[in-house]
C-alpha positions as a Python dict, from the first residue, in 0.01 Angstrom:
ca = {
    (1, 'X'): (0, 0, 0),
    (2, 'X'): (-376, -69, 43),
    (3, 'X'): (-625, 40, -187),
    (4, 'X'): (-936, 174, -81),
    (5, 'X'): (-1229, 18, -345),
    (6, 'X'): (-1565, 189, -237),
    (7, 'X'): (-1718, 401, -448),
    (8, 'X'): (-1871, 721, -222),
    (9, 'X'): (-2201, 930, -343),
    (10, 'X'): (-2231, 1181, -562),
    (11, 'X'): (-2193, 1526, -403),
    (12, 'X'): (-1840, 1427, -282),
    (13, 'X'): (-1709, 1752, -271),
    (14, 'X'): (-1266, 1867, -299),
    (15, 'X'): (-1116, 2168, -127),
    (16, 'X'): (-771, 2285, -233),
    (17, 'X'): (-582, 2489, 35),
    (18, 'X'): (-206, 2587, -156),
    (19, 'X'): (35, 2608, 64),
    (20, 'X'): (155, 2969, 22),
    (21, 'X'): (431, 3231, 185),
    (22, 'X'): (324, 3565, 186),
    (23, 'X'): (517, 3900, 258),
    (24, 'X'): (307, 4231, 326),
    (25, 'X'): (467, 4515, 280),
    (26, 'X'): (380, 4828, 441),
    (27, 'X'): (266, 5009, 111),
    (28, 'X'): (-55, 4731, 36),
    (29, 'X'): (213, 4539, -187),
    (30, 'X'): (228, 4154, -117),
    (31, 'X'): (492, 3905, -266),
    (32, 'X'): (344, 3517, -301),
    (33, 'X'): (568, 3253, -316),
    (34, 'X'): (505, 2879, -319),
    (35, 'X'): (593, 2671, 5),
    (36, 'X'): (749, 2334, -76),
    (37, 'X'): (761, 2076, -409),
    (38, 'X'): (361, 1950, -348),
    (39, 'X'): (203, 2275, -251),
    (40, 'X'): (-181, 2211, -308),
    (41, 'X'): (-297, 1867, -168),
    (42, 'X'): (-691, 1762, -234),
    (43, 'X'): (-911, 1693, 79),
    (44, 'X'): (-1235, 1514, -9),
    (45, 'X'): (-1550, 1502, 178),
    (46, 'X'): (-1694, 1169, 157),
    (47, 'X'): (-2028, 1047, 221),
    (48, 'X'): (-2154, 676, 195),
    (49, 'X'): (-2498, 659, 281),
    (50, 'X'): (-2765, 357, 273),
    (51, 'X'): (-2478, 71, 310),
    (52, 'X'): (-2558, -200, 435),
    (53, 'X'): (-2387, -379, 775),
    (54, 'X'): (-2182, -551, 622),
    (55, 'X'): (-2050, -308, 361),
    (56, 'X'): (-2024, -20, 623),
    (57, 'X'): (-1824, -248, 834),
    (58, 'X'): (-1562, -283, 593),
    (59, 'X'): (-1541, 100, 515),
    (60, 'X'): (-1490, 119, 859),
    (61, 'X'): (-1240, -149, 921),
    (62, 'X'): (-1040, -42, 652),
    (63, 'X'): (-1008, 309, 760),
    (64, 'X'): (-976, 185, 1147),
    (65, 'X'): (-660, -50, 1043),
    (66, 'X'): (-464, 243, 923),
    (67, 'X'): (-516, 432, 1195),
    (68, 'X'): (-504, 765, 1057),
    (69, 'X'): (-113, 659, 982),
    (70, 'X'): (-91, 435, 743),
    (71, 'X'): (-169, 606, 370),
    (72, 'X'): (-401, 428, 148),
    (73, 'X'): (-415, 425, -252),
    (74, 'X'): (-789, 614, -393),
    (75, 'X'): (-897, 724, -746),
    (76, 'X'): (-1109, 1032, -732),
    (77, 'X'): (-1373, 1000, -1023),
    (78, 'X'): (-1247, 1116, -1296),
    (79, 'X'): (-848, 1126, -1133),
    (80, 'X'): (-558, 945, -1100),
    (81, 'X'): (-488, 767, -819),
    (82, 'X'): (-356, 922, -523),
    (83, 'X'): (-260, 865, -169),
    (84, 'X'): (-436, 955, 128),
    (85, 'X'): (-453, 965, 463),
    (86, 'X'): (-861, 939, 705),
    (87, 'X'): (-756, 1156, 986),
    (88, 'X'): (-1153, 1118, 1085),
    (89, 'X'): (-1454, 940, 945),
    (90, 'X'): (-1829, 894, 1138),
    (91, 'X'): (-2071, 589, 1122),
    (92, 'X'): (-2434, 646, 1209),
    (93, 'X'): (-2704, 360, 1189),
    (94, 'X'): (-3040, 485, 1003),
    (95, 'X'): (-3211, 225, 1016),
    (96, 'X'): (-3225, -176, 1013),
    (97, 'X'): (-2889, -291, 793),
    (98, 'X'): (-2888, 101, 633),
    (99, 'X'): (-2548, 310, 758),
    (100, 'X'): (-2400, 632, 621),
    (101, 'X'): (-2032, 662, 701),
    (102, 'X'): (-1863, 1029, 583),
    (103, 'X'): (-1526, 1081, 574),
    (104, 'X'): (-1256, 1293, 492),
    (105, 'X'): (-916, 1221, 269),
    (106, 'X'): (-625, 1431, 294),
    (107, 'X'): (-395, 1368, 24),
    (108, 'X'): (-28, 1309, 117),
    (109, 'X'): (261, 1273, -47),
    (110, 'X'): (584, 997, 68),
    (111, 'X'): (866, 833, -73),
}
């Protein structure tokens, strides 16, 4: 499994979504009840701004080769490592060899 190296910006910001059943009942009661073993995967909003061509390039390749597929191996700050999956990611040029790519990891969890 690949590892992706590059460190984003500060800012970088996790949701958490648990996966959750929930019954209503007629009387305003509700049950909650945990849906599946790995019920409350991270997604991370990255931002890498001010790279340069040939740094932002790579970011991009990297992500580009796994298509979206293919998990990768990343170490929030602070974390563990974890795997993850770019379902979308942006480039924009600001200026002469200065890029900001921002992406976002969905953590996943395989065999």
């Amino acid at each position: 499994m690949a590892t992706f190296t590059y460190t984003p910006d500060f800012g970088a910001s996790k949701a958490s979504k648990p996966r959750v059943k929930v019954i209503t009942f007629g009387d305003g009661y509700e049950q909650r009840l945990a849906y599946g073993i790995n019920t409350n995967p991270q997604e991370w909003n990255l931002t890498f701004s001010n790279r340069n061509d040939s740094e932002a390039q790579a970011i991009d390749a990297f992500l580009t080769a796994r298509n979206a597929v293919e998990s990768f191996s990343w170490t929030p700050y602070g974390e563990s490592p974890r795997n993850f999956v770019c379902r979308e990611w942006s480039k924009v040029l600001n200026g002469y060899n200065r890029n900001t790519i921002e992406a976002t990891f969905i953590e996943v969890f395989e065999l």
